[in-house]
Coordinates of C-alpha atoms in Angstrom, one line a residue:
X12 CA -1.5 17.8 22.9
X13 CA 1.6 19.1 20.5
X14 CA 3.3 16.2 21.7
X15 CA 0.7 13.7 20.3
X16 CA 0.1 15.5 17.2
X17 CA 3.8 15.7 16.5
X18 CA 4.0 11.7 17.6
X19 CA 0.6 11.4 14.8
X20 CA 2.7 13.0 12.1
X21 CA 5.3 10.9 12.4
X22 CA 3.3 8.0 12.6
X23 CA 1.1 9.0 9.2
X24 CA 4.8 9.9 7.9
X25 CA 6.0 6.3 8.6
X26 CA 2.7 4.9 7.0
X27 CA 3.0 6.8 4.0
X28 CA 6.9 5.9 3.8
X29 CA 5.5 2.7 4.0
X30 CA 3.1 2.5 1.7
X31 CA 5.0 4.3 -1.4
X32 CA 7.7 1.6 -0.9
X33 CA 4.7 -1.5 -1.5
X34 CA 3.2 0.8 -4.5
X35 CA 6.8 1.0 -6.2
X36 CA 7.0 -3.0 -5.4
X37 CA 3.6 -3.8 -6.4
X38 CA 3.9 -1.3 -9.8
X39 CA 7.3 -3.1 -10.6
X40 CA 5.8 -6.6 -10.3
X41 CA 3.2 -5.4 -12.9
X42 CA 6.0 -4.0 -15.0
X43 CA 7.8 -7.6 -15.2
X44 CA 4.4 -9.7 -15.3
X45 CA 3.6 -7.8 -18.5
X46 CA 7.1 -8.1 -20.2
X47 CA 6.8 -11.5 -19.2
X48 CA 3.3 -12.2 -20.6
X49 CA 4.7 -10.2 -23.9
X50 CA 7.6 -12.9 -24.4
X51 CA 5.2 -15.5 -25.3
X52 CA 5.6 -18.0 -22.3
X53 CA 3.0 -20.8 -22.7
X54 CA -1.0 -20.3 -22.7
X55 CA -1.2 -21.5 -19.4
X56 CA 1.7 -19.6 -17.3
X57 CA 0.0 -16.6 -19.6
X58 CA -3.1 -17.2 -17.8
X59 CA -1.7 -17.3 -14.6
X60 CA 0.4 -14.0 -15.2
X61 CA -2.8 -12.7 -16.5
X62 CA -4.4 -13.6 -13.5
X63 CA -1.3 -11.8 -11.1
X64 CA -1.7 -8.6 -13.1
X65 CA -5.5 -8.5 -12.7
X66 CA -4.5 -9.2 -8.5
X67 CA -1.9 -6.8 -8.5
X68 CA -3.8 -3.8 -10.1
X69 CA -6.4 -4.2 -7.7
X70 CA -4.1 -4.3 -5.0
X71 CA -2.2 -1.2 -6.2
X72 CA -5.3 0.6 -6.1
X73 CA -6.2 -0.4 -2.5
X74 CA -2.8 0.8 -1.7
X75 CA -3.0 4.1 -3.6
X76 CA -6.6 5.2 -2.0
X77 CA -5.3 4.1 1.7
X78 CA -2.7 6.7 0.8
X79 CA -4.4 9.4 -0.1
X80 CA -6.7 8.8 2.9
X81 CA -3.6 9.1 5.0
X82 CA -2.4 12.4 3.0
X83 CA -6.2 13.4 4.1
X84 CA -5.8 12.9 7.8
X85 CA -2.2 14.6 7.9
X86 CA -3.8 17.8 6.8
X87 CA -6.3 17.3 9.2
X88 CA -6.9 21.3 11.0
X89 CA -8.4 20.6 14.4
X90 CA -8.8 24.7 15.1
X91 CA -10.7 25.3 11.4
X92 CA -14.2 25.4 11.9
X93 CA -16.5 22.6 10.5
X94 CA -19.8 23.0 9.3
X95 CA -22.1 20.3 8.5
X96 CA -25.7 19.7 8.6
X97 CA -26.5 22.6 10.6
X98 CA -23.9 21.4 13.3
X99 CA -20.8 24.3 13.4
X100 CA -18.2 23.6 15.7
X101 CA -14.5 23.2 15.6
X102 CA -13.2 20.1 13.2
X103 CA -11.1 18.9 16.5
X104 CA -13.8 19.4 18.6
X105 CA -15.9 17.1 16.3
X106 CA -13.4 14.7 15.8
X107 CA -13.0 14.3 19.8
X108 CA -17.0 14.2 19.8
X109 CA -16.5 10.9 17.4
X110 CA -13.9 9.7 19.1
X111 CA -15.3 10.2 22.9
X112 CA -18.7 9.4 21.7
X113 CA -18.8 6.7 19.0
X114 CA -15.3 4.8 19.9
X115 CA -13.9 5.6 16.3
X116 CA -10.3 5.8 16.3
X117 CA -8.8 9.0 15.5
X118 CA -7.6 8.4 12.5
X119 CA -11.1 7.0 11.8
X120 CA -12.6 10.1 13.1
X121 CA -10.6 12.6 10.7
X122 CA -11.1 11.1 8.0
X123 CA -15.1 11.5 8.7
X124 CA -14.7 14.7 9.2
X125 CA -12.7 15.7 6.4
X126 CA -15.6 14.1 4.5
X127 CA -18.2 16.0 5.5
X128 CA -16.2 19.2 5.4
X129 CA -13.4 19.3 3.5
X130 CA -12.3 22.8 5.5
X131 CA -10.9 20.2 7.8
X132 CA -7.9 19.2 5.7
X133 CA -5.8 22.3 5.4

């Protein structure tokens, strides 16, 4: 079991390696679409780079909120106890209760029960 949490670390490590590199792209392509737009190219290539900022904001917040749910799920304490709806019981053993008896994933399953108790995510 150590093996595979260690193994899940540095997998959520790698991810969110991963995704700071493509928010530091995508926020630099915003940076230069902007000073671009500000030089005064024609109307038309202004509405086109008006149209790739618009794209890429939205895409830089997709990438931000993935990475905070990753930052979520690396924190994740499967001895704490979790408490929800009545139901108290370890957050690992409710995680493995998601996983074993809804087919989530277990990243999937975390990140559920971080939700509903956020004791989860020490």
């Amino acid at each position: 079991l150590n093996e595979q949490m260690s193994k899940f670390a540095f997998s959520i490590r790698d991810q969110k390696e991963e995704l700071k590199e493509e928010i530091e792209d995508v926020s630099e392509r915003i940076v230069e679409e902007h000073l671009t737009l500000e030089s005064g190219e024609k109307e038309a290539d202004a509405d086109k780079l008006q149209e790739a900022i618009e794209e890429d904001v939205v895409k830089l917040k997709e990438l931000k909120e993935e990475q905070a749910s990753l930052e979520n799920t690396a924190n994740f304490c499967p001895g704490c106890q979790f408490s929800y709806g009545g139901l108290t019981t370890s957050c690992g053993k409710r995680r493995d209760y998601l996983i074993n008896h809804h087919g989530n994933t277990k990243e999937d399953a975390e990140k559920a029960v971080i939700h509903w108790d956020s004791n989860c995510a020490n």
